[in-house]
């Protein structure tokens, strides 16, 4: 399976031979900088590096390492590249991602001419790899790709031309491209990652090399499995089997690395078999994973809960989550919404589904107690995310460039006018008029650019306010019910307890749905293409959208679905996931605005609101019509409601991004969503999709 490839990644491979990342540090507390001491005295490795290595890798060493780095930097014994490298590894090890992001931003300030030693070069390249890996893990795919290209450009200025060919970088770039909908380009990046593996193993054969290469291949397999593309995932697991077989026969066989490789491979095989419905094989692979020493480490114990929850082994998952507090404390994770989503929410669900109500309640109380600090941290991350959405900094740079251009044009105009005035007065007059006209056009463009920048700032503020409100509302519900349940003076019946549990789960899901909408909005604003390769019947799309929206469970309305005969045997080529998501957003909109509370000033006694979904075919399109008897939309607002963050009723909950996401998704698939203004008994939205994918 391993073949020889023509490439040269010597410099970057040296980095991985000398340095071991802090991500995934286990109970043995290996130093994240292990191996540096042996190279002191080599090109750029000094006594300062030896001091950092000696302080790391022991219990509670993070604070001491940071203090040592600060002191060594002030004394001039550590370069800027090394300082950022050491600090970010420690902060990542402590789970302080926001702090790492601020430090990573300083990579842009490093003058590449100051990187003269191999040690500084290694620190810079390895920090760039960790930066883009962190952005990818945080789902900031556009920004991760931009940072890859920026680092590649800066490295090429000093003669290094293989950054994007390294297996780690190629794998991360492919993952970003895949989740942005660029699946064909992602496949090429994954193949480039495999070529990088071949090149590295052709030159270096230490056990660490096989472990690092296997990690890249495992990350690619996970990408495909997370999107249910099991056929594409299988070859990448086979590559890992090949790497494991070679590492197992290595003359310097490392049992620790082999155990870690076996744990990763077995866990991936369990997920693959479960996804394909091979239950017995899945359980066998998972048991093989549990038999490894690696599986007993806190990180792997917590991560294995994903499989336990998928297979409905809730009690086992709840037991594993008993080690979560130790895991978070040892790794220094902070209370923020991201860690809530990664750890606390799954722990809450596991205990709730395992009928461990007391533990679930205690988790909810902890979440409520840390809400304020998490909100502050999330606002900081939101500001960074909005910069990615709207590229406000880029627009400010554009305005500055236009102003500089105007200044230059004015100088040229004055010089031209003076010369022409000395020759002919008439020619001077004509040139002056042309110059002023051109200047007026440029000023007009500048005014437009300023207005756009101001609109971007306004939308940024409005977005933060709406998201804060939408997150605070369900968390307030969780906090309120937690205080009620924790009060010893309040006695509740079983029915009341069940109702409270239902509302806690309902509001937890509300937060999850909000995060999903934000991710959808990020994908749409990236202008990434949506692959339309799924052959599906319109009836199947409608059924999936109905299930996603939960409209059949809405007690305040009557819902019916109508389907024309010619669509029952019809199949279309589209993106099944995106199409059903867009249609479910239209149904969710109907649920919200047919609620009796929305009928202000009307006598609704004895009335039952109606929502109808009609499926029909018209020439080259299949249409899904969502018609309700709600409050309706004024004709003059027919296009305004499809703008981001627009809400016609400020008293109605929501972020104002559902309809814009639905329309944008549909247009990316070659269709459209419009409001039928001829309908006056409520609102009627018409979603059209082409019968075949556009070329």
XYZ file of C-alpha atoms in Angstrom:
695
model
C 0.000 0.000 0.000
C 2.930 2.336 0.726
C 4.576 3.465 -2.508
C 7.460 5.828 -3.276
C 6.504 9.385 -4.319
C 8.694 12.168 -5.788
C 8.573 15.022 -3.284
C 10.772 16.685 -0.668
C 9.342 17.481 2.760
C 12.585 17.256 4.743
C 12.251 20.527 6.660
C 8.671 19.999 7.784
C 9.252 16.326 8.615
C 12.122 17.317 10.905
C 9.614 19.386 12.852
C 7.450 16.390 13.579
C 10.488 14.308 14.538
C 11.605 16.911 17.069
C 8.270 18.110 18.431
C 5.223 16.257 19.758
C 1.969 18.191 19.818
C 0.150 18.845 23.090
C -3.208 17.832 21.569
C -4.278 14.471 22.947
C -1.761 14.465 25.801
C -2.483 11.377 27.931
C -2.210 10.380 31.594
C 1.516 9.689 31.262
C 2.055 13.465 30.978
C 4.619 13.207 28.185
C 6.289 16.547 27.568
C 4.727 18.307 24.580
C 8.265 19.450 23.728
C 9.886 16.032 24.174
C 13.097 15.602 22.176
C 14.162 19.256 22.128
C 16.786 18.797 24.843
C 18.718 16.352 22.682
C 19.140 19.038 20.000
C 20.410 21.854 22.242
C 23.519 23.206 20.596
C 22.211 22.397 17.143
C 20.997 25.065 14.711
C 19.146 27.509 16.947
C 18.245 25.201 19.873
C 19.546 26.839 23.061
C 19.561 26.539 26.841
C 16.159 28.291 26.891
C 14.601 25.403 24.953
C 16.100 22.940 27.401
C 14.582 24.860 30.352
C 11.102 24.777 28.800
C 11.398 21.045 28.102
C 12.537 20.266 31.649
C 9.540 22.101 33.175
C 6.919 20.454 30.955
C 5.450 16.987 31.070
C 4.881 16.849 34.846
C 1.738 17.420 36.910
C 0.511 21.046 37.067
C 3.381 22.225 34.856
C 1.463 24.575 32.567
C 1.676 27.637 34.829
C 5.405 27.123 35.405
C 6.089 26.729 31.679
C 4.223 29.945 30.860
C 6.098 31.834 33.584
C 9.420 30.502 32.267
C 8.557 31.506 28.689
C 7.647 35.036 29.846
C 10.930 35.386 31.725
C 13.057 33.984 28.881
C 11.337 36.271 26.363
C 12.020 39.376 28.474
C 15.698 38.383 28.723
C 15.869 38.017 24.944
C 16.617 34.282 25.018
C 13.514 33.284 23.039
C 12.595 34.550 19.588
C 9.051 35.694 18.732
C 8.401 32.505 16.730
C 9.465 30.245 19.620
C 7.498 32.295 22.166
C 4.258 31.961 20.177
C 4.983 28.257 19.613
C 5.461 27.413 23.303
C 2.557 29.516 24.574
C -0.012 28.267 22.066
C 0.810 24.626 22.742
C 0.277 25.155 26.481
C -2.960 27.132 25.977
C -4.281 24.465 23.579
C -3.398 21.837 26.162
C -5.466 23.846 28.683
C -8.428 24.168 26.282
C -8.114 27.983 26.107
C -8.816 28.328 22.402
C -9.703 32.018 22.419
C -6.328 32.869 24.008
C -4.538 30.755 21.401
C -6.409 32.499 18.582
C -5.163 35.907 19.765
C -1.586 34.605 19.879
C -1.860 32.939 16.468
C -2.895 36.293 14.990
C 0.600 37.561 15.878
C 2.077 35.192 13.279
C 1.172 37.846 10.699
C 3.536 40.310 12.453
C 6.596 38.064 12.188
C 9.194 39.342 9.732
C 10.369 36.294 7.776
C 13.829 37.838 7.437
C 14.191 37.407 11.230
C 13.829 33.610 10.903
C 17.464 32.629 10.409
C 17.886 29.413 12.448
C 16.374 25.985 11.858
C 14.822 26.115 15.347
C 12.922 29.340 14.581
C 11.853 27.959 11.225
C 10.564 24.750 12.853
C 8.643 26.723 15.498
C 7.007 28.989 12.888
C 5.928 26.143 10.576
C 4.645 23.941 13.370
C 2.667 26.857 14.884
C 1.066 27.517 11.475
C -0.006 23.876 11.305
C -1.556 24.047 14.775
C -3.303 27.323 13.868
C -5.097 25.983 10.804
C -5.888 22.732 12.638
C -7.563 24.706 15.456
C -9.580 26.804 12.969
C -10.735 23.617 11.251
C -11.794 22.051 14.567
C -13.800 25.231 15.291
C -15.528 24.905 11.866
C -14.014 28.164 10.564
C -13.201 26.541 7.243
C -12.939 29.680 5.059
C -10.523 31.298 7.473
C -8.449 28.110 7.824
C -7.957 27.971 4.031
C -6.968 31.648 3.963
C -4.376 31.073 6.690
C -2.961 28.055 4.794
C -2.477 30.202 1.693
C -1.030 33.097 3.719
C 1.523 30.851 5.470
C 2.407 29.166 2.171
C 3.029 32.572 0.547
C 5.261 33.784 3.408
C 7.276 30.551 3.446
C 7.819 30.713 -0.305
C 9.422 34.147 0.166
C 12.261 32.436 2.077
C 12.566 29.521 -0.355
C 10.347 26.871 1.279
C 8.019 25.382 -1.344
C 6.462 22.246 0.194
C 4.180 23.566 2.955
C 0.854 22.665 1.287
C 2.247 19.269 0.183
C 2.724 18.054 3.751
C 0.213 15.382 4.772
C -1.075 17.354 7.798
C -1.714 20.581 5.857
C -3.183 18.790 2.833
C -5.542 16.811 5.104
C -6.726 19.951 6.919
C -7.210 21.851 3.648
C -9.195 18.926 2.233
C -11.407 18.794 5.324
C -12.200 22.514 5.007
C -12.942 22.177 1.292
C -15.182 19.165 1.923
C -17.351 20.927 4.503
C -17.561 23.988 2.243
C -19.133 21.782 -0.442
C -16.009 21.533 -2.634
C -15.922 17.739 -2.526
C -14.023 17.175 -5.791
C -11.251 19.588 -4.728
C -11.230 18.009 -1.250
C -10.657 14.555 -2.769
C -7.563 15.896 -4.564
C -6.258 17.398 -1.307
C -6.781 14.061 0.472
C -4.779 12.321 -2.260
C -2.047 14.950 -1.815
C -2.061 14.096 1.904
C -1.554 10.428 1.041
C 1.353 11.362 -1.245
C 2.826 13.356 1.658
C 2.620 10.209 3.799
C 4.481 8.206 1.161
C 7.180 10.883 0.877
C 7.688 11.121 4.621
C 7.946 7.365 5.123
C 10.348 7.065 2.195
C 12.800 9.307 4.081
C 12.031 8.633 7.755
C 11.063 5.405 9.496
C 10.825 6.125 13.221
C 7.716 4.806 15.074
C 6.603 8.433 15.523
C 6.450 8.848 11.732
C 3.976 5.976 11.346
C 1.836 7.280 14.222
C 1.660 10.842 12.802
C 0.834 9.585 9.306
C -1.874 7.286 10.663
C -3.465 10.258 12.456
C -3.817 12.154 9.172
C -5.398 9.146 7.452
C -7.783 8.645 10.388
C -8.875 12.296 10.200
C -9.799 11.836 6.518
C -11.818 8.688 7.311
C -13.712 10.586 10.039
C -14.667 13.352 7.596
C -16.366 10.851 5.293
C -18.033 8.923 8.131
C -19.472 12.084 9.675
C -21.340 12.672 6.408
C -22.417 9.008 6.058
C -20.078 8.500 3.060
C -18.967 5.078 4.232
C -17.761 3.792 0.853
C -15.312 6.700 0.655
C -14.161 6.174 4.264
C -13.298 2.477 3.884
C -10.072 2.898 1.791
C -8.630 5.355 4.318
C -9.129 2.849 7.136
C -7.357 0.269 4.955
C -4.368 2.642 4.638
C -4.225 2.804 8.451
C -4.204 -1.001 8.665
C -1.206 -1.009 6.303
C 0.644 1.577 8.396
C -0.078 -0.400 11.576
C 1.218 -3.645 10.035
C 4.520 -1.983 9.032
C 4.919 -0.248 12.421
C 4.256 -3.569 14.202
C 7.256 -5.137 12.407
C 9.547 -2.133 12.976
C 12.963 -2.985 14.504
C 12.393 -0.245 17.116
C 8.802 -1.286 17.741
C 7.093 1.266 20.033
C 4.284 -0.396 22.013
C 2.800 2.942 23.121
C 2.403 4.290 19.581
C 1.104 0.916 18.372
C -1.513 0.876 21.115
C -2.657 4.386 20.155
C -2.847 3.418 16.467
C -4.839 0.279 17.258
C -7.274 2.271 19.407
C -7.908 4.846 16.648
C -8.307 2.214 13.922
C -10.628 -0.015 15.974
C -12.831 2.916 16.944
C -13.106 4.045 13.311
C -13.989 0.505 12.257
C -16.717 0.415 14.908
C -18.253 3.646 13.587
C -18.024 2.390 9.990
C -19.664 -0.956 10.770
C -22.416 0.723 12.786
C -23.117 3.182 9.994
C -23.452 0.321 7.501
C -25.768 -1.651 9.789
C -23.259 -4.394 10.667
C -24.038 -4.414 14.384
C -22.047 -7.489 15.407
C -18.885 -6.270 13.625
C -19.331 -2.828 15.178
C -19.521 -4.253 18.710
C -16.494 -6.482 18.036
C -14.423 -3.522 16.809
C -15.531 -1.384 19.759
C -14.575 -4.150 22.214
C -11.169 -4.316 20.510
C -10.882 -0.547 21.080
C -11.772 -0.973 24.778
C -9.063 -3.624 25.189
C -6.296 -1.087 24.459
C -4.507 0.907 27.142
C -5.185 4.068 25.157
C -8.949 3.607 25.563
C -8.529 3.968 29.332
C -7.121 7.492 29.029
C -9.631 10.257 29.965
C -9.620 11.809 26.479
C -10.503 8.532 24.795
C -13.002 7.595 27.503
C -14.913 10.819 26.862
C -14.654 10.582 23.056
C -15.927 6.978 23.059
C -19.272 8.266 24.349
C -20.120 9.236 20.756
C -20.298 5.562 19.795
C -22.176 4.629 22.979
C -24.812 7.290 22.315
C -25.164 6.200 18.668
C -25.778 2.623 19.779
C -28.155 3.736 22.575
C -25.887 2.435 25.353
C -26.850 5.408 27.482
C -25.953 3.909 30.858
C -22.360 3.188 29.752
C -22.039 6.675 28.299
C -23.302 8.191 31.553
C -20.692 6.185 33.504
C -17.926 7.380 31.190
C -19.026 10.981 31.678
C -18.386 10.559 35.421
C -14.715 11.203 34.516
C -15.546 14.411 32.640
C -14.933 16.734 35.603
C -11.465 15.241 36.107
C -10.754 15.516 32.370
C -11.801 19.185 32.188
C -9.939 20.103 35.369
C -6.705 18.370 34.377
C -6.694 19.946 30.924
C -7.700 23.414 32.115
C -10.839 23.761 29.981
C -12.778 26.977 30.542
C -16.542 27.477 30.803
C -17.694 28.607 27.350
C -20.484 27.690 24.944
C -18.175 25.599 22.789
C -17.185 23.392 25.718
C -20.864 23.281 26.757
C -21.675 21.857 23.334
C -18.699 19.470 23.284
C -18.965 18.103 26.805
C -21.707 19.365 29.120
C -24.680 18.990 26.767
C -23.769 15.393 25.748
C -23.246 14.538 29.443
C -26.678 15.976 30.259
C -28.366 13.982 27.466
C -26.576 10.751 28.397
C -27.695 10.942 32.023
C -31.220 11.994 31.082
C -31.637 9.123 28.602
C -30.095 6.722 31.125
C -32.829 7.699 33.650
C -30.267 9.298 35.957
C -32.413 12.343 36.650
C -30.439 13.527 39.693
C -27.153 13.607 37.805
C -28.809 15.263 34.800
C -30.200 17.913 37.117
C -26.792 18.573 38.687
C -25.271 19.005 35.208
C -28.002 21.517 34.351
C -27.263 23.429 37.578
C -23.543 23.627 36.699
C -24.411 24.895 33.212
C -26.630 27.575 34.719
C -23.934 28.648 37.206
C -21.328 29.124 34.457
C -23.721 30.793 32.021
C -22.528 34.400 32.526
C -18.827 33.640 32.096
C -19.606 31.493 29.070
C -21.659 34.305 27.534
C -18.737 36.745 27.864
C -16.370 34.285 26.203
C -18.857 33.556 23.439
C -19.272 37.256 22.663
C -15.536 37.509 22.113
C -15.627 34.542 19.733
C -18.734 35.967 17.999
C -16.842 39.151 17.192
C -14.087 37.121 15.551
C -16.701 35.036 13.689
C -18.458 38.135 12.380
C -15.158 39.401 11.021
C -15.040 36.187 8.992
C -18.678 36.555 7.841
C -18.517 40.119 6.628
C -14.778 40.731 6.214
C -15.162 44.167 7.805
C -11.410 44.564 7.998
C -11.147 43.864 4.278
C -13.713 46.560 3.510
C -11.832 49.065 5.644
C -8.651 48.280 3.730
C -10.534 48.751 0.463
C -11.734 52.211 1.606
C -8.193 53.200 2.604
C -6.871 52.083 -0.789
C -9.580 54.069 -2.582
C -8.737 57.177 -0.567
C -5.065 56.817 -1.466
C -6.013 56.406 -5.102
C -8.153 59.592 -4.942
C -5.227 61.548 -3.492
C -2.965 60.346 -6.272
C -5.557 61.214 -8.919
C -5.931 64.736 -7.496
C -2.190 65.357 -7.713
C -2.065 64.122 -11.295
C -5.076 66.244 -12.204
C -3.544 69.433 -10.765
C -0.234 68.831 -12.579
C -2.046 68.160 -15.859
C -4.208 71.281 -15.488
C -1.155 73.507 -14.860
C 0.634 72.243 -17.954
C -2.432 72.554 -20.161
C -3.203 76.063 -18.825
C 0.189 77.275 -20.016
C -0.599 76.053 -23.578
C -4.259 76.658 -24.208
C -6.911 78.090 -21.918
C -9.692 76.233 -23.715
C -7.961 72.859 -23.436
C -7.343 73.606 -19.759
C -11.074 74.204 -19.219
C -12.064 70.928 -20.896
C -9.533 68.886 -18.942
C -10.667 70.428 -15.664
C -14.269 69.420 -16.337
C -13.240 65.839 -17.121
C -11.110 65.678 -13.983
C -13.930 66.914 -11.754
C -16.344 64.435 -13.348
C -13.957 61.571 -12.716
C -13.372 62.804 -9.171
C -17.130 62.984 -8.593
C -17.552 59.373 -9.738
C -14.735 58.231 -7.445
C -16.243 60.117 -4.496
C -19.584 58.485 -5.224
C -17.948 55.044 -5.106
C -16.276 56.002 -1.840
C -19.618 57.035 -0.335
C -21.105 53.693 -1.363
C -18.165 51.849 0.214
C -18.583 53.859 3.445
C -22.304 53.087 3.540
C -21.564 49.382 3.102
C -19.048 49.450 5.934
C -21.550 51.210 8.210
C -24.236 48.664 7.242
C -21.798 45.845 8.048
C -21.128 47.350 11.509
C -24.865 47.756 12.137
C -25.576 44.161 11.119
C -22.709 42.996 13.361
C -24.225 44.757 16.396
C -27.748 43.549 15.577
C -26.532 39.993 15.078
C -24.758 39.884 18.464
C -27.855 41.281 20.219
C -30.221 38.775 18.578
C -27.951 35.776 19.125
C -27.405 36.773 22.775
C -31.180 36.989 23.261
C -31.831 33.681 21.515
C -29.199 31.876 23.616
C -30.130 33.584 26.896
C -33.838 32.672 26.637
C -33.427 28.850 26.678
C -30.572 29.025 29.169
C -32.748 31.119 31.488
C -35.363 28.369 31.229
C -32.722 25.769 32.131
C -31.552 27.908 35.048
C -35.101 28.509 36.295
C -36.105 24.876 36.250
C -32.794 23.902 37.842
C -33.492 26.246 40.778
C -37.028 24.859 41.113
C -35.802 21.263 41.131
C -32.985 22.078 43.548
C -35.282 23.793 46.082
C -36.003 21.448 49.013
C -39.203 23.317 49.894
C -40.948 22.600 46.599
C -42.718 19.280 46.124
C -43.426 18.219 42.549
C -45.588 15.418 41.194
C -44.331 12.912 38.641
C -46.286 14.683 35.889
C -44.689 17.998 36.809
C -41.220 16.426 36.853
C -41.791 14.900 33.419
C -43.008 18.248 32.091
C -39.918 19.995 33.467
C -37.628 17.332 31.973
C -39.381 17.734 28.621
C -38.879 21.500 28.665
C -35.225 21.150 29.641
C -34.599 18.830 26.673
C -36.699 21.113 24.429
C -34.637 24.193 25.288
C -31.365 22.256 24.967
C -32.423 21.283 21.455
C -33.345 24.917 20.765
C -29.747 25.954 21.447
C -28.492 23.150 19.195
C -30.831 24.223 16.367
C -29.629 27.825 16.715
C -25.996 26.724 16.362
C -26.960 24.651 13.290
C -28.579 27.751 11.731
C -25.427 29.789 12.365
C -23.313 27.111 10.662
C -25.750 27.056 7.722
C -25.520 30.859 7.474
C -21.707 30.644 7.472
C -21.810 28.069 4.648
C -24.217 30.152 2.545
C -22.210 33.381 3.022
C -19.076 31.548 1.874
C -20.697 31.231 -1.609
C -19.647 27.586 -1.682
C -21.370 25.444 -4.288
C -23.785 22.758 -3.119
C -23.243 19.438 -4.882
C -26.494 18.214 -6.441
C -25.820 14.516 -6.981
C -28.652 12.850 -5.018
C -31.512 11.184 -6.892
C -34.606 11.458 -4.716
C -38.406 11.535 -4.999
C -40.186 14.796 -4.066
C -42.382 12.860 -1.638
C -39.262 11.707 0.226
C -37.929 15.276 0.462
C -41.282 16.479 1.792
C -41.464 13.687 4.389
C -37.956 14.420 5.658
C -38.695 18.146 5.889
C -41.913 17.448 7.816
C -39.988 15.322 10.292
C -37.227 17.926 10.690
C -39.700 20.751 11.357
C -41.887 18.739 13.759
C -45.017 20.320 12.274
C -47.132 17.214 12.835
C -46.566 17.608 16.585
C -47.754 21.235 16.614
C -50.961 21.197 18.677
C -52.232 24.636 17.665
C -52.743 23.866 13.952
C -53.980 21.265 11.496
C -51.462 20.101 8.899
C -52.061 18.279 5.647
C -49.892 17.323 2.693
C -51.224 17.273 -0.881
C -49.359 15.658 -3.761
C -50.256 15.705 -7.441
C -50.374 12.239 -9.126
C -47.574 13.008 -11.596
C -45.063 13.616 -8.764
C -45.556 10.260 -7.046
C -43.332 8.369 -9.499
C -41.090 11.360 -10.273
C -37.426 11.579 -9.222
C -35.231 14.672 -9.261
C -31.463 15.207 -8.975
C -30.558 17.616 -6.177
C -28.852 17.793 -2.770
C -31.167 15.835 -0.490
C -29.877 17.253 2.801
C -29.940 20.913 1.719
C -33.310 20.655 -0.054
C -35.058 19.053 2.923
C -33.400 21.583 5.266
C -34.653 24.533 3.190
C -38.216 23.134 3.045
C -38.190 22.416 6.804
C -37.306 26.078 7.454
C -40.422 27.157 5.503
C -42.552 24.743 7.544
C -40.989 26.009 10.789
C -41.836 29.558 9.708
C -45.464 28.476 9.207
C -45.546 26.931 12.694
C -44.269 30.143 14.280
C -46.628 32.560 12.529
C -49.818 30.535 12.769
C -49.616 30.418 16.548
C -52.751 31.929 18.174
C -50.602 34.512 19.972
C -49.638 35.912 16.579
C -53.260 36.897 15.834
C -53.245 40.225 17.610
C -56.658 41.944 17.482
C -58.515 38.960 15.979
C -61.170 36.741 17.522
C -59.616 33.253 17.322
C -61.976 31.457 19.699
C -62.865 28.031 18.341
C -60.582 28.402 15.301
C -57.894 25.903 14.310
C -55.091 27.238 12.148
C -54.310 25.436 8.903
C -50.982 24.651 7.183
C -50.892 22.840 3.845
C -47.864 21.500 1.963
C -48.577 20.918 -1.745
C -46.191 19.116 -4.106
C -46.591 19.540 -7.874
C -44.545 19.628 -11.085
C -44.411 22.540 -13.521
C -42.404 22.229 -16.753
C -38.773 21.823 -15.649
C -39.380 22.356 -11.929
C -41.006 20.582 -9.017
C -42.690 23.012 -6.611
C -43.311 22.740 -2.872
C -45.990 25.219 -1.725
C -46.313 25.956 2.008
C -49.634 27.731 2.672
C -50.838 28.833 6.112
C -53.681 30.836 7.682
C -51.367 32.899 9.889
C -50.760 36.611 10.133
C -49.411 36.892 6.592
C -46.804 39.263 5.138
C -47.531 42.768 3.733
C -46.869 43.013 -0.020
C -44.298 45.771 0.456
C -42.265 43.414 2.700
C -42.245 40.514 0.201
C -38.501 40.850 -0.518
C -37.431 42.448 2.746
C -38.218 39.273 4.739
C -35.527 37.398 2.790
C -32.807 39.719 4.110
C -30.678 38.501 6.994
C -31.825 39.430 10.527
C -35.077 41.085 9.343
C -38.042 40.541 11.730
C -41.352 42.242 10.996
C -42.596 41.655 14.539
C -40.051 42.521 17.243
C -42.131 40.632 19.836
C -41.706 37.306 18.030
C -38.778 35.071 19.002
C -36.220 34.295 16.336
C -33.041 35.533 14.658
C -34.448 36.479 11.250
C -32.140 34.105 9.349
C -34.456 31.159 8.601
C -36.001 32.507 5.361
C -32.670 33.916 4.031
C -31.009 30.514 4.594
C -33.902 28.710 2.857
C -33.751 30.982 -0.206
C -29.932 30.958 -0.428
C -29.735 27.168 -0.148
C -32.392 26.734 -2.839
C -30.714 29.184 -5.213
C -27.394 27.374 -4.749
C -29.232 24.272 -6.034
C -30.614 26.089 -9.096
C -34.076 26.826 -7.666
C -35.726 29.654 -5.763
C -38.061 30.542 -2.880
C -40.643 33.318 -3.362
C -43.629 34.740 -1.474
C -46.944 34.564 -3.375
C -48.404 38.023 -2.673
C -51.700 37.168 -4.373
C -52.630 34.969 -1.414
C -54.311 37.045 1.347
C -55.545 34.476 3.890
C -52.140 34.114 5.483
C -48.766 33.442 3.837
C -47.897 31.236 0.872
C -44.244 30.411 0.137
C -43.343 28.591 -3.098
C -40.075 26.658 -3.282
C -39.034 25.401 -6.726
C -36.263 22.914 -7.562
C -35.079 21.887 -11.051
C -35.814 18.323 -12.134
C -32.140 17.766 -12.946
C -28.932 19.254 -11.559
C -27.580 22.297 -13.380
C -24.425 21.761 -15.392
